[in-house]
Amino acid sequence: MGNTDSKLKFRKAVIQLTTKTQPVEATDDAFWDQFWADTSTTVQDVFALVPAAEIRAVREESPSNLATLCYKAVEKLVQAAESGCPSEREKQVVLNCTRILSRILPYIFEDQDWRGFFWSTVPGAGRAGMDEDDEGARPLAESLLLAIADLLFCPDFTVQSHKRGGPDSAEDMQSLDSCEYIWEAGVGFAQSPPLNYIHDLNRTELLRLLLTCFSEAMYLPPSPDGNILNPWVTFFCSTENRHALPLFTSLINVVCAYDPVGYGIPYNHLLFSDYREQLVEQAVQILIVTLEHEGSQPHRAPSPSSMDEQDSAGPDNLFVNYLSRIHREEDYDFVLKGLARLLTNPLTQTYLPNSTKKIQFHQELLVLFWKLCDFNKKFLFFVLKSSDVLDILVPILYYLNDARADQSRVGLMHIGVFILLLLSGERNFGVRLNKPYSLHVPMDIPVFTGTHADLLIVVFHKIITSGHQRLQPLYDCLLTIVVNVSPYLKSLSMVAANKLLHLLEAFSTNWFLFSAAQNHHLVFFLLEAFNNIIQYQFDGNCNLVYAIIRKRSVFHQLANLPTDPASIQKALQRKKKSPDAISRTNSQETVSMEGSRPAVPAEPGTLKASLVAMPGRNQHFLYYSGSQHCSWSTSGRERMARRRLSSASSAATYWNPTPEWVLSWKSKLPLQTIMRLLQVLVPQVEKICIDKGLTDESEILKFLQHGTLVGLLPVPHPILIRKYQANSGTAMWFRTYMWGVVYLRNVDPPIWYDTDVRLFEIQRM
């Protein structure tokens, strides 16, 4: 009954606020206290009892009352941060103010005229106990952010108290060293404090408010230069925040130490609420959002022992600074193993269906992994130093395969491919792929026996042949990854070899080559991959050599590609009749892995955040390491084909391939190595078949295994690695994607639902 009464009182206060036409004085505590003095409203109650329409009505019709409500709520948090919330009532007031601000802030941000409100000082703030000198008063935003930071290290509220004694011996908040109160052991901190679910819940509420503060970025349209700093993030991650280091450390340690399976009791997630999971989700979202902005001016930052002293001048953003300076091997190991454990969690198979908890925040984890590799090159090299990188690769391939048919998850496909592109730019990644693949991850791909390289190729083939059309801009990236790793692949399986040949067959049909300006690039990539393997790894790759011999007609057709106008037009006519370019035909699909489910499109009604278009790679999306040339492009840059296979594409109607255009790239097709191989080996294989009456391919493979082409092939070409390189376009894409994920994942309560977000559109599938 009491709970219902308190909700009624709270609702009455909201109605009073929306119906009052006269401003309510800031000193009228009896009125304002109704909003936070109550002890039984949950965050869900606050969202239900403060409807969007009423917040907007107050904003338009009684702006001074909305301003006072915000100011008073911040004032309560500032007072609590100073006092340390010694009583239960004060703790409840903090939680209620936190919930109200989380509810209201998005409606402040969606109105351009209100956006500056939190960055202004409140006239007369001194009267209510803040700062007597209006000149020196902090903007409301700064006061709010510093109060949240203090409250995240408040003994007996969000951290374990170190004081022994009664409630009167509360610690002094001003002199408290928060580095002693880091939430979890890990990077730079050895003690693991006892789990306290009340502290976890309180931290989660404060982090939710912090994330809401940072979300002003959602209400600004995408900017072409991508350099707009988020003032909330900039201030919070500056030296003004004395808790920046312990908070950064707490967040990364809480995420990387989390084990969703817990004690391994089947169905334990159905029996107990896991408050730590909610905290981990909020923590990883705060991390990816704060790591999005990198300041430009170097400064000296406080440096703990776990951070690299030599480079203590770094970006203004302390979170980026600290992340970039983690350098101890044991810290890298802790972070990598933690991320791998969490990314692998949704893949785990158990004999009892649904008996283990499956986390849902893998997209945020992938963004965090990306940030780590991007800002801390030593971490990237550590990842590639051992086969631990495969513990990241396998889940990424699982997510790519699983999401390939679902248009609402196109962003997940991009981030997964970007990470693999980044990794493939390093030689060690290709070398690591030779490790045998023995896991039994349930993926609807053909069963094969082979290495992690085979897994990668089989999954990429599946994405290209059975993914949805919006993935076409990624084909260049997928094949770039294959080219980057190809010089190091010691032995491809027959399944993977056939998949690569099937892609070449599909991409080298006349009508496909002529139907868009960039389609021939895909053939160049595949030929380059074959050349790399033949030149550098011939000895172990009899399966690929055999597949090339079997499909030799494809290479002969490419060498004899017609260039006359009549043939070009004839091929394009055929395109109109059969628009489905690449399918499973001839790809020799076999039985899928046990326990796998087919990839499915999004269910009707699924919400999806639209993403800005991925920038073309002519904007330095890739740069080349190794020799500074590219076999088919004088500048070494390619454009991303937007709708390569779409017969409905309007661009296709304007495209007019000419004989000169075909000749310009046909003459550069790198066919010499393969043609020489065929010239030497085909007669030998045919002779053996006739002499010995062979029809069994295993005997031919045995012959190829012991064959050699030493001295018969052209001089090996230099290995060309295409590396990922960021630019303003990719930075903008990441920002859109990241905030889209944050928006869609925060549904209870629905913080931003139905507000006027400008960074992306929300579409219902």
Steps between C-alpha positions, in 0.01 A plus 500: 500500500781739597660444164179598317464810721854614422443456127178705525683776688777503241249508215312785671825699522561446126145616417547809720823581318335471157190700593664788690509805279699708749865424572556309827774655713822301535470558876164319519654178635163355601401494132831378352562233764193311378709387201777329697397459863296188422667167565318256274509615139716286270659630182220326304242686715665835424490432125136394519386786728678777306360472143691650207211730404500658846876561503468673162200701623694631803797575273282711268250656744683526837868499407606654832340209691687241290822696553444509875420127515829420325694744713350372827566136406865583421526696823384194699765284330772760571398516868499121526845480337631742764335329797565141385133393538528388865128412536277259306264789423781698333597195294140471381488871412813451283339207316174689443681811370712277276187340352321831445801651321538186286137545399517873424842553338412354155216756472745781585737376228236461228418873514773715350406800717546295818830332413708776655299500824724258690808694391376822655534595866179533697435857620473514878641151541689620804176546695427132490839399632711462189741783420453848647695658215298472180807603299690190616201264500540186292264428212227260607641224273840512673343491848287202396791306346730558800223397741440176305876427505515558879191289562650208301761476779273565797565257791200286599313623193705392196819363663588300811584726795854463635404653836428284798241632740142623508310710250640820653851423381425582133802563281577854390410515130744784424810322630399151380756338266277322250797301360462285813134433416532362143202270442677188376846343481677502164693775325713680759301372801549170680222483762159370402241659732213275616197503269221723628189502285366824655824678402474349151141626463593851620801516265277388213249781567775764510667366185163506323469871584859556383423327169189717465716812554738385227210427262467862388701370200188314382313825450752657260485403131801314355778749425717451192828583679418281802704728727227633726601434859233394746532759781367255762759236413777758460445640850441165671822352356712805581729570799203681660369155594721378784348152473580453128773240558325280762174518304663402170677213680179394678306492173754299301560258790129443566447419130804275454461313831133415441414132458135457402503126559584553867527179696393290205171386655257427213215754478656718774404811299134403536531459876699811591503856371845593374543861606859493381387446139300827500805680640731342240266607217491861622877495562589382148262759350661779704843381387424496127331842518779666699768346278336649194651845541868565484624844600786661315707690755750286693520542878649314791260255658530318833662164427445182701761226502305296245522779241803580288700782663698586187198633320307678772432799276212393283151586385286740704244224545633317806309181419668483156828597666482222761385241248790582268755464783406163646820302438547208743471156342286373790255787442481424127442135587221588747324727247535262203386192693205692648381629162550156338301332780209742455503493119505120503216476755208502251670219304521252786315176438354302789312175511217669693328758274513862627677387817773766490462875503566665164610861499359746246765774499744349248475803268624733774782253577607501134511883500707490823740246345529726195583801723764300687673396176465850353631702798751248639719350227696297759173329593438420132845340472438306824172366357682377188799362689327172588210294374277681756396721207300199375283525813389838362486386136263203550223699676528778241457247217205350691329842528569582134355171385200528729415862405555471123130472408373760752495859370450640850850371588693650209700711748616185680618363164704817438671512841586129479652540153687818603665317792608215272630752244702672773644167622573377147730798445751327731704200379451309827125475443550303179753274673263431793223390261694181424403356839264201456133580569358240738222686684138402453333838470147460360516683164295422190806454281627183327684255723873502424827383649762767491638820651361833620585634152255247353235614747554864401473425126192276540319767707595780256370288211172448688464876562554581131278223362214516749515838674258787428567767237609773740817300569631552146721797596682260733610259226815703433586487871436126529723424202764750618525298822542180298775664289677637809524157666554295183885508491507324839244221449686170508223257404143574394241224525319379190177661628663845534685467167174422320330798668767740370472355149122528516531870584738553208260317269208719613692828488664435160187447290491754218174663602616546861834651395332744261200596715673742742813712493671326794395136465827394340683596823361186665663282232831680552483429874437129447774466236741679732412258783558198271832647382615557860423140597664353187811716531550481875318187626488261201632197688210451740217614274434205267122538565497854360726407207267207419194728521670751263579219252140374514365851440767598246234605248416800725855633463503440125169687468646795692808504277273501194244746636326664202544875469293579188180710542269220377627249760474757778139582410411132469637434852300792643180370336558176683525693827144626458376144467689355799570763765591253776876509461633282771319208645578164642511350149815302442622585849460137606309573819526212741351404834506782755657469842306321770283716726505796260203713400471679166551876497161671486378851411387737774159429649227745396489796739873490583634851558811599308716811514586625152872552440681765304635363171837335534760726340659384178851373524617773270490701826812321625291219639798274430863578462758269355805365672764322300547601140320823417305375201188310432470274202181654373505855622762764439427683826456191714153602619170337430145618529249296687232379266175592667251270337709263305244241419182700519327493167266765632781743575438830329875541451499188285277671244764772445793259479626449147803269477719572199761281325769748612392462863506118483843503336634743761470237774498175301862566398593519871334173611774316696458167321865421412578286808182292474532454123858378544384258772228363272741477207739283707262291711194430280689282246671312787170432678331394175788263418481334845124454466541335157806290591367373831131513417444726802157629587567540874591857594701389807769356269515826302526695824786275608679576174443876537617484861841375390520716189706817475496816293839626613660698220191471280288786636552874443713681760289532822329837527542707820232432762253790510307553826206738504457650846197666652541872547245715679358824358223744592246288310576182693507700827149627425383150410632366831327775697168430330533125544603524864216732602255290295602194703473694829154630402362157408652320800356735766135400493431447871455785569470629139719808555490646148195332353269738314731801534616704203835329435690657208821293471311208340147395416321225684327269253265212566593200288 
